GROMACS .gro file of N, CA, C and O in nm:
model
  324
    1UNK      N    1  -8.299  -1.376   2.918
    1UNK     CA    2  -8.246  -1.324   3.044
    1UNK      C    3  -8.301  -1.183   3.070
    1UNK      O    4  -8.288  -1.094   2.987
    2UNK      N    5  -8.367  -1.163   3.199
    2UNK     CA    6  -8.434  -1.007   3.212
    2UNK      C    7  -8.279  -0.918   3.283
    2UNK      O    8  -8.165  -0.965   3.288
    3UNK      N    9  -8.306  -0.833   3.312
    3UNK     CA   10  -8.202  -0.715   3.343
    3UNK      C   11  -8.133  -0.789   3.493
    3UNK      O   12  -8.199  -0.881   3.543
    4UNK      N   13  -7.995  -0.744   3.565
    4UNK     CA   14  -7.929  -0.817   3.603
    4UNK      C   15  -8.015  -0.686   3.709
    4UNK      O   16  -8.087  -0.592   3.675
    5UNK      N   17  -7.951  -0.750   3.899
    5UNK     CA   18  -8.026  -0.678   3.982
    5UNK      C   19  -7.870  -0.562   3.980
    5UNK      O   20  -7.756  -0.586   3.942
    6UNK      N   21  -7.933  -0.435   4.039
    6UNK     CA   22  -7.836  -0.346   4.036
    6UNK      C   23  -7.716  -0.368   4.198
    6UNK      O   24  -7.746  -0.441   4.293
    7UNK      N   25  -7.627  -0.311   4.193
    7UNK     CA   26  -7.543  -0.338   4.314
    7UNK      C   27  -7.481  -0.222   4.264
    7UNK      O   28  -7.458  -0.189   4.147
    8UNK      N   29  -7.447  -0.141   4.415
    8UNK     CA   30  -7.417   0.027   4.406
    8UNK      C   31  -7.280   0.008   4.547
    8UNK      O   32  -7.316  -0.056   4.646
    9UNK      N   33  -7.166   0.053   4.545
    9UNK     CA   34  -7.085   0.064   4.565
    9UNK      C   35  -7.058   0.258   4.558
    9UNK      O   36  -7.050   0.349   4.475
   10UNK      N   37  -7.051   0.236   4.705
   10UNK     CA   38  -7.052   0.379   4.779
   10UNK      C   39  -6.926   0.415   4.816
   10UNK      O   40  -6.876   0.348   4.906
   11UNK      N   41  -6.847   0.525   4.759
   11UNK     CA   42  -6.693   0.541   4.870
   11UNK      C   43  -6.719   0.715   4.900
   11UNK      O   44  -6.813   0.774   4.846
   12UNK      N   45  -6.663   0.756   4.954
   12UNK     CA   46  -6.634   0.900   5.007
   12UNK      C   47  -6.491   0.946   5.001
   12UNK      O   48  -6.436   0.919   5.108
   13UNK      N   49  -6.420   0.997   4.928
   13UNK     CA   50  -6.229   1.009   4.917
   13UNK      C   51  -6.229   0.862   4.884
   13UNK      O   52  -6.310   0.825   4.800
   14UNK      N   53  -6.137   0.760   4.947
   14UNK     CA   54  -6.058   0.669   4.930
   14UNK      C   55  -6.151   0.557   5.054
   14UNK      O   56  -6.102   0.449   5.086
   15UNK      N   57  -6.295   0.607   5.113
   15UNK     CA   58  -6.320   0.525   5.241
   15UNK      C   59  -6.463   0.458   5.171
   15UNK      O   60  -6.554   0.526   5.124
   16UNK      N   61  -6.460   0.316   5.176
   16UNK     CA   62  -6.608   0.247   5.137
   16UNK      C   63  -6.680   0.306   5.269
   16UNK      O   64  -6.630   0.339   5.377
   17UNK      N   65  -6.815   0.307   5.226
   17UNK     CA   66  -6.912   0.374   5.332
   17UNK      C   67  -7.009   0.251   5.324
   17UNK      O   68  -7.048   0.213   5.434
   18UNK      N   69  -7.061   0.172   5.199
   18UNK     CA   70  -7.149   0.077   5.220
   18UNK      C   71  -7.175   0.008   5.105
   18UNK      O   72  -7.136   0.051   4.997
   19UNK      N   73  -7.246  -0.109   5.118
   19UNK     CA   74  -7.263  -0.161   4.920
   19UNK      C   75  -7.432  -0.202   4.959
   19UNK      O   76  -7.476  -0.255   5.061
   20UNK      N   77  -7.476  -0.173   4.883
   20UNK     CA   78  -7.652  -0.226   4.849
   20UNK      C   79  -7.671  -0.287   4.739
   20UNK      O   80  -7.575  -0.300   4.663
   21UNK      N   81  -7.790  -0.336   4.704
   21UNK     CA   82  -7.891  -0.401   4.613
   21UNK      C   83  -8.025  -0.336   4.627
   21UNK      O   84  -8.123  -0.385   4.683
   22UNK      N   85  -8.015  -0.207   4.565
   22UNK     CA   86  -8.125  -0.111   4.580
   22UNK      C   87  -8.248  -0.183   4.599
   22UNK      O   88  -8.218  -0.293   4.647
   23UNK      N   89  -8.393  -0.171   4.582
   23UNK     CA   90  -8.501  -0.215   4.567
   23UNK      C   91  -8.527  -0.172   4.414
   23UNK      O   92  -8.422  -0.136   4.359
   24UNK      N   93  -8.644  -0.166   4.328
   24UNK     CA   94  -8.744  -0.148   4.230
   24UNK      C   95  -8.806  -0.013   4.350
   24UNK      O   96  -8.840  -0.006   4.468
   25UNK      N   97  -8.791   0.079   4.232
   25UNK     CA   98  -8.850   0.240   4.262
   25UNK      C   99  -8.755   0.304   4.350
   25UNK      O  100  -8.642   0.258   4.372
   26UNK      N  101  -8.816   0.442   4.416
   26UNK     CA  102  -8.704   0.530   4.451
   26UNK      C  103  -8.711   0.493   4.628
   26UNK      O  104  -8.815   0.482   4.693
   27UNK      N  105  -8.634   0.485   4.655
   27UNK     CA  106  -8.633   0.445   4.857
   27UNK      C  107  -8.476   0.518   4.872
   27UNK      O  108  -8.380   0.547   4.801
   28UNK      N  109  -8.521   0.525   5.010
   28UNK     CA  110  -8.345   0.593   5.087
   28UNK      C  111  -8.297   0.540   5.132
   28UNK      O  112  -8.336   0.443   5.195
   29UNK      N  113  -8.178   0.583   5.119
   29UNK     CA  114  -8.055   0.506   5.153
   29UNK      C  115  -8.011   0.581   5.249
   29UNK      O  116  -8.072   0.684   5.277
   30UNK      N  117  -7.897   0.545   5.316
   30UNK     CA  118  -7.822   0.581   5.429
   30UNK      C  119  -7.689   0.572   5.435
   30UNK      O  120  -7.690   0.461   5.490
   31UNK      N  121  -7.556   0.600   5.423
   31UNK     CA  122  -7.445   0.580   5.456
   31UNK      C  123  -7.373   0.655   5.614
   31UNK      O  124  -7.289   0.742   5.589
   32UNK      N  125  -7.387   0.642   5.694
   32UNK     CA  126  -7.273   0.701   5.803
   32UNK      C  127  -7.153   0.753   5.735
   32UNK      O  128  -7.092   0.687   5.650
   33UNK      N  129  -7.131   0.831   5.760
   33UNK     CA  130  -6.948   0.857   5.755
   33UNK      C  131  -6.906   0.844   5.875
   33UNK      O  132  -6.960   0.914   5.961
   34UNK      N  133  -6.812   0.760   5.911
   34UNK     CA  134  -6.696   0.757   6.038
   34UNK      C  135  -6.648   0.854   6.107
   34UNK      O  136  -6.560   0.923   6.055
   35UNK      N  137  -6.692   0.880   6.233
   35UNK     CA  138  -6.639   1.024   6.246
   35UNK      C  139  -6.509   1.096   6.256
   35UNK      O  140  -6.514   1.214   6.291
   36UNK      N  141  -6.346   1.018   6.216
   36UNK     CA  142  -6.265   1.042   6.196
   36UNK      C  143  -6.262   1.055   6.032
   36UNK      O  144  -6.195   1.155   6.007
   37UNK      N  145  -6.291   1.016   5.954
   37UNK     CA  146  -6.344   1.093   5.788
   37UNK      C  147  -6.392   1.210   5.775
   37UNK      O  148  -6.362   1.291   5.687
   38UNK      N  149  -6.542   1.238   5.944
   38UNK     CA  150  -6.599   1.343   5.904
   38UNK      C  151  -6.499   1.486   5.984
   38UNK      O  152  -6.532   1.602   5.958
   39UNK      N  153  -6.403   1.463   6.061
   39UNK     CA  154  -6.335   1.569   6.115
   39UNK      C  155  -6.240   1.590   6.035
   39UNK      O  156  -6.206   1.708   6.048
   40UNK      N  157  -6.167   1.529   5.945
   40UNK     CA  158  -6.062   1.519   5.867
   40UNK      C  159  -6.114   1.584   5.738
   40UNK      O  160  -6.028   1.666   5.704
   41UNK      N  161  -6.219   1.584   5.649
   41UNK     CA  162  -6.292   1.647   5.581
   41UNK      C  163  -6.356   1.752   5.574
   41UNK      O  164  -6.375   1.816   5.470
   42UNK      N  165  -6.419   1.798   5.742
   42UNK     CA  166  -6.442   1.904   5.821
   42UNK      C  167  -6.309   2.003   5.761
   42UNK      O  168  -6.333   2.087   5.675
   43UNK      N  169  -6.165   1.983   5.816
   43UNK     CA  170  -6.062   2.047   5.827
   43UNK      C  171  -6.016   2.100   5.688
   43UNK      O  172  -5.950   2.204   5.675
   44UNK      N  173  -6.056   2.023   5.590
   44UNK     CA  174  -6.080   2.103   5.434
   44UNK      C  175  -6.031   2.216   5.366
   44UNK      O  176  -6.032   2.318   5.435
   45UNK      N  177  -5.990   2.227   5.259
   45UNK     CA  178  -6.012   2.356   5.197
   45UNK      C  179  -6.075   2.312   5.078
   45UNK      O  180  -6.178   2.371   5.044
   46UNK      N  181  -6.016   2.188   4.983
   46UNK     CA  182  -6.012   2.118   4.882
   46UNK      C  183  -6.150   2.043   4.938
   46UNK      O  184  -6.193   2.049   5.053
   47UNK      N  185  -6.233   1.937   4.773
   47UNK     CA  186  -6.350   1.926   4.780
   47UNK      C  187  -6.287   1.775   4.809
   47UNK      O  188  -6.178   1.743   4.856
   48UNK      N  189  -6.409   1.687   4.757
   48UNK     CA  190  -6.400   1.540   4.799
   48UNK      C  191  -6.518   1.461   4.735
   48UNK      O  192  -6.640   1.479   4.732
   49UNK      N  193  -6.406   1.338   4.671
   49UNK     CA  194  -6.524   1.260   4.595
   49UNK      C  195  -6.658   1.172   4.618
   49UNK      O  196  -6.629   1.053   4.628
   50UNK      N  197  -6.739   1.187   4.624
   50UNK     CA  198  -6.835   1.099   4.662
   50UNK      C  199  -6.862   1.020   4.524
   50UNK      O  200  -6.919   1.061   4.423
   51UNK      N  201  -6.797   0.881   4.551
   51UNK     CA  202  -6.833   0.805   4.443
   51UNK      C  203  -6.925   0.689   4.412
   51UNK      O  204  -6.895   0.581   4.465
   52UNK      N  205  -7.044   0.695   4.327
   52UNK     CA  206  -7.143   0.583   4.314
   52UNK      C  207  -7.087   0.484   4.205
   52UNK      O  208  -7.049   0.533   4.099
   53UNK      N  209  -7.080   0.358   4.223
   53UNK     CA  210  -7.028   0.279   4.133
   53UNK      C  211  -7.133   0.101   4.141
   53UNK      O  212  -7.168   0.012   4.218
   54UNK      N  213  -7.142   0.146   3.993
   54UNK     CA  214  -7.283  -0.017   3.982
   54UNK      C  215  -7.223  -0.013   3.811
   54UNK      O  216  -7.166   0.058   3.729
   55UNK      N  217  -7.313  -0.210   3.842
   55UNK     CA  218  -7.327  -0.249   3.745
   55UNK      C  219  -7.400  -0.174   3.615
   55UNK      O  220  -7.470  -0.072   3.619
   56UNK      N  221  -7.363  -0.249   3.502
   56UNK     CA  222  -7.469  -0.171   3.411
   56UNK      C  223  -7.553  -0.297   3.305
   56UNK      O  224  -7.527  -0.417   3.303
   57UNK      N  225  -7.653  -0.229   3.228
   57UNK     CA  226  -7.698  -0.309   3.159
   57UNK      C  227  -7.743  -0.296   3.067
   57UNK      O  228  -7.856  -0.277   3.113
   58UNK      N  229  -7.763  -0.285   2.920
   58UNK     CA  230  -7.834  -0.216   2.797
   58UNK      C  231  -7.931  -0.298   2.761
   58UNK      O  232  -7.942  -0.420   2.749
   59UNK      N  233  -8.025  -0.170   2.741
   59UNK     CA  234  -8.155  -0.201   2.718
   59UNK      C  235  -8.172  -0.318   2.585
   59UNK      O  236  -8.226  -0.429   2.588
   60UNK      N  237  -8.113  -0.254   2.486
   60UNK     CA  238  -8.100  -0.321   2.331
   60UNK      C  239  -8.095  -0.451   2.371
   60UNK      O  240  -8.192  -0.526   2.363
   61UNK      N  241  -7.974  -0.485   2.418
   61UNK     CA  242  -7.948  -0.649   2.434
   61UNK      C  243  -8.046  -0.717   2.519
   61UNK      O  244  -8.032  -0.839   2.509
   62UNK      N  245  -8.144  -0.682   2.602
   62UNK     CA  246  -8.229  -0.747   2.686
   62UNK      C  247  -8.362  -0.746   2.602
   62UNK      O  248  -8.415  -0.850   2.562
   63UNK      N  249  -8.424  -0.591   2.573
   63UNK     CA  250  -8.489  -0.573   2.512
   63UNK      C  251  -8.530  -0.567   2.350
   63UNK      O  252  -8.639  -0.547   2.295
   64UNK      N  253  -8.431  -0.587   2.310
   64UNK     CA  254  -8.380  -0.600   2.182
   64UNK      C  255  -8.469  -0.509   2.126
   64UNK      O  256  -8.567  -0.560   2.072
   65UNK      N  257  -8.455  -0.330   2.124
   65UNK     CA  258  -8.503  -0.211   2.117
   65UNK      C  259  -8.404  -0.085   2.035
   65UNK      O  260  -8.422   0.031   1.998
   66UNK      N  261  -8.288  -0.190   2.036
   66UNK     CA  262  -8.167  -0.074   1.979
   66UNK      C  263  -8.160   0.016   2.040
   66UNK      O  264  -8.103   0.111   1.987
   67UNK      N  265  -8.207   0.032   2.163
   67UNK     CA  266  -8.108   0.096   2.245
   67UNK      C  267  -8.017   0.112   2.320
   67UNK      O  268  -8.053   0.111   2.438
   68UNK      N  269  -7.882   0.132   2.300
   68UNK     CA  270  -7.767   0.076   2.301
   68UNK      C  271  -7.713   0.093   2.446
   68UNK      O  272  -7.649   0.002   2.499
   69UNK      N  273  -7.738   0.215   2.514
   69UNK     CA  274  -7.674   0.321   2.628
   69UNK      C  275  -7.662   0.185   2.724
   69UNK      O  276  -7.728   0.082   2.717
   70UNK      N  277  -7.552   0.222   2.819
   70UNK     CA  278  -7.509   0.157   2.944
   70UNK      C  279  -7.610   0.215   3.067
   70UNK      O  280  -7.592   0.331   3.102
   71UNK      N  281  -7.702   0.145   3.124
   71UNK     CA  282  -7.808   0.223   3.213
   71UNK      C  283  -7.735   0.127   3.351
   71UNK      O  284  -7.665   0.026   3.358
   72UNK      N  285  -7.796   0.225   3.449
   72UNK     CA  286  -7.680   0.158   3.582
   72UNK      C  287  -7.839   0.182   3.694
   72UNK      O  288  -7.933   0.104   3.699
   73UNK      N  289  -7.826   0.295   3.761
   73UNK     CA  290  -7.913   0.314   3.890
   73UNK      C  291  -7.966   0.480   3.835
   73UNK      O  292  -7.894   0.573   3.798
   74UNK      N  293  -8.091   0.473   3.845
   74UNK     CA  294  -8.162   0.646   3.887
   74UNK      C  295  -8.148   0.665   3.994
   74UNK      O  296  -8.147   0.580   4.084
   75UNK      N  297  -8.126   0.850   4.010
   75UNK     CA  298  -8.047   0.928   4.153
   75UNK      C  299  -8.187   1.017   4.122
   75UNK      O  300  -8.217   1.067   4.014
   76UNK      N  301  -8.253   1.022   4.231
   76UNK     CA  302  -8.328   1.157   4.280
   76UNK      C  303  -8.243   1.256   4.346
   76UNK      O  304  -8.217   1.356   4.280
   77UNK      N  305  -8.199   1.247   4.454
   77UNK     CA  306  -8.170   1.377   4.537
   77UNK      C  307  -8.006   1.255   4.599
   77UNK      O  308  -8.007   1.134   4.621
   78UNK      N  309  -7.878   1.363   4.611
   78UNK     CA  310  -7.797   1.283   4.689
   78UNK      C  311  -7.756   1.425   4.814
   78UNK      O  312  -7.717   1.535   4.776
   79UNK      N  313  -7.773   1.392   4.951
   79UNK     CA  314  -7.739   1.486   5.056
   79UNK      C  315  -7.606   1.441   5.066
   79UNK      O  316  -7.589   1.330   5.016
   80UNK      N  317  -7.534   1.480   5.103
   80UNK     CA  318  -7.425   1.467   5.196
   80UNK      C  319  -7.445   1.531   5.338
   80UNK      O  320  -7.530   1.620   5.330
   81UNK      N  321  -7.387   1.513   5.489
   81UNK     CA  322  -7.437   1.542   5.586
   81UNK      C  323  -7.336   1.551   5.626
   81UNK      O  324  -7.318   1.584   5.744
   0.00000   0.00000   0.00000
């Protein structure tokens, strides 16, 4: 069995923004925020979670390399807007 495809689960506070199946290599992504999230967040003092959430997969067991670590998605740059 080769490595499972990745799936990334995007929220902002408590609001899903979007779910993907990245590609192979680095490409951009996009999420909107709603613009009642973005005025309500605007109004602020306190910060806010931006949360990435994916599958994972270890190398060891696919590759049988002993390397054990839980590997998920590589992040180049994340903006918020």
């Amino acid at each position: 069995p080769g490595v499972p495809r990745a799936r990334v689960k995007v929220t902002l506070g408590e609001t899903l923004l979007g779910e993907i199946e990245p590609s192979g290599g680095f490409s951009e992504y996009r999420f909107p925020i709603p613009a009642p999230l973005a005025a309500e967040l605007t109004g602020r003092d306190a910060g806010v979670d931006l949360r990435l959430e994916t599958n994972t997969w270890v190398p060891g067991d696919t590759l049988r390399n002993g390397d054990m670590r839980q590997l998920g998605v590589m992040l180049d740059r994340v903006e918020l807007r």
